[in-house]
XYZ file of C-alpha atoms in Angstrom:
87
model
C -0.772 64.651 81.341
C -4.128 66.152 81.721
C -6.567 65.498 84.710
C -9.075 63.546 82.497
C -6.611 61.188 81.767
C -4.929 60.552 85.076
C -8.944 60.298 86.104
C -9.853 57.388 83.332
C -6.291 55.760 83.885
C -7.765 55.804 87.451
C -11.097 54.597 86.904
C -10.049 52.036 84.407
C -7.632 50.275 86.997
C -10.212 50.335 90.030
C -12.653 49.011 87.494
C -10.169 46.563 86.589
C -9.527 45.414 90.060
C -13.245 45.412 91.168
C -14.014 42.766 88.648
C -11.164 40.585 89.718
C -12.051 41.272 92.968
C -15.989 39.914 92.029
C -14.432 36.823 89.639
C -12.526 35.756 92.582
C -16.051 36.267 94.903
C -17.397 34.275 92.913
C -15.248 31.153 92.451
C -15.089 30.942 96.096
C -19.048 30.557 96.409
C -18.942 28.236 93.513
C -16.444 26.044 95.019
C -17.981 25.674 98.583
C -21.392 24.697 97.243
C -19.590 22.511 95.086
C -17.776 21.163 98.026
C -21.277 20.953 99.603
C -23.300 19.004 97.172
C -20.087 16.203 96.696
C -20.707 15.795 100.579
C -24.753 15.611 100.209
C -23.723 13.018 97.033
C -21.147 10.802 99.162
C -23.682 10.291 102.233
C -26.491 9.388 99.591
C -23.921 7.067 98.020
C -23.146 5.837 101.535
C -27.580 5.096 101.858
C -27.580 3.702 98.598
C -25.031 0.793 99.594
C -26.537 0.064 103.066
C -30.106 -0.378 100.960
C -28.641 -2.366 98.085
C -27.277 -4.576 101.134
C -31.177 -4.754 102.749
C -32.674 -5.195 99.354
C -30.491 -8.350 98.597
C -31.348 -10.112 101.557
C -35.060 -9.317 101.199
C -34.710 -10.763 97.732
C -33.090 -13.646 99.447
C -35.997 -14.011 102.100
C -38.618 -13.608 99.590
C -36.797 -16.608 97.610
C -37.317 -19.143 100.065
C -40.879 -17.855 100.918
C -41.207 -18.698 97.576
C -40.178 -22.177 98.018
C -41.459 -22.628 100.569
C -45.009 -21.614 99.515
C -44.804 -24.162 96.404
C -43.663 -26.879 98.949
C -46.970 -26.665 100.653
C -48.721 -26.469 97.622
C -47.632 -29.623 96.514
C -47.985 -31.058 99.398
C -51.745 -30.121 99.676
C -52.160 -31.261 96.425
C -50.970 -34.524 96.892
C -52.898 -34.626 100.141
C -56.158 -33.888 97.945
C -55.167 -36.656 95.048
C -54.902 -39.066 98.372
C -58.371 -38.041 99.912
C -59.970 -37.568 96.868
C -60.674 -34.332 97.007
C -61.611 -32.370 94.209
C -60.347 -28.586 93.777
């Protein structure tokens, strides 16, 4: 065989493996921030249940404020009708 052959044999196989070598690089990256952003995800999952948790029982507060509020109302008004007030 002739030297320009044995050469692009050559050349063609360290080409060959440099490319494997930079597809495998790559995966690797690709897989750790992968990895990464699944970990940011979970602990913003994690948030999102502790507020759903806080939101209920302001929901739950703001209810009975609620009730609360139209208690007095009716009670004022019926304090009015007794008095004779006017509104």
């Amino acid at each position: 065989m002739s030297n320009e052959l044995w050469i692009a044999v050559i050349g063609g196989i360290c080409s060959l493996f440099g490319s494997v070598i930079g597809v495998v690089g790559s995966a690797k990256v690709l897989t750790y921030r992968v990895a990464q952003i699944e970990e940011k995800l979970k602990k913003q999952c994690e948030n999102c249940f502790v507020m759903d948790g806080r939101v209920d029982k302001l929901e739950s507060r703001a209810d009975v404020m609620e009730e609360r509020i139209r208690t007095a109302n009716h009670r004022i008004d019926n304090l009015e009708k007794k008095e004779g007030i006017k509104p």
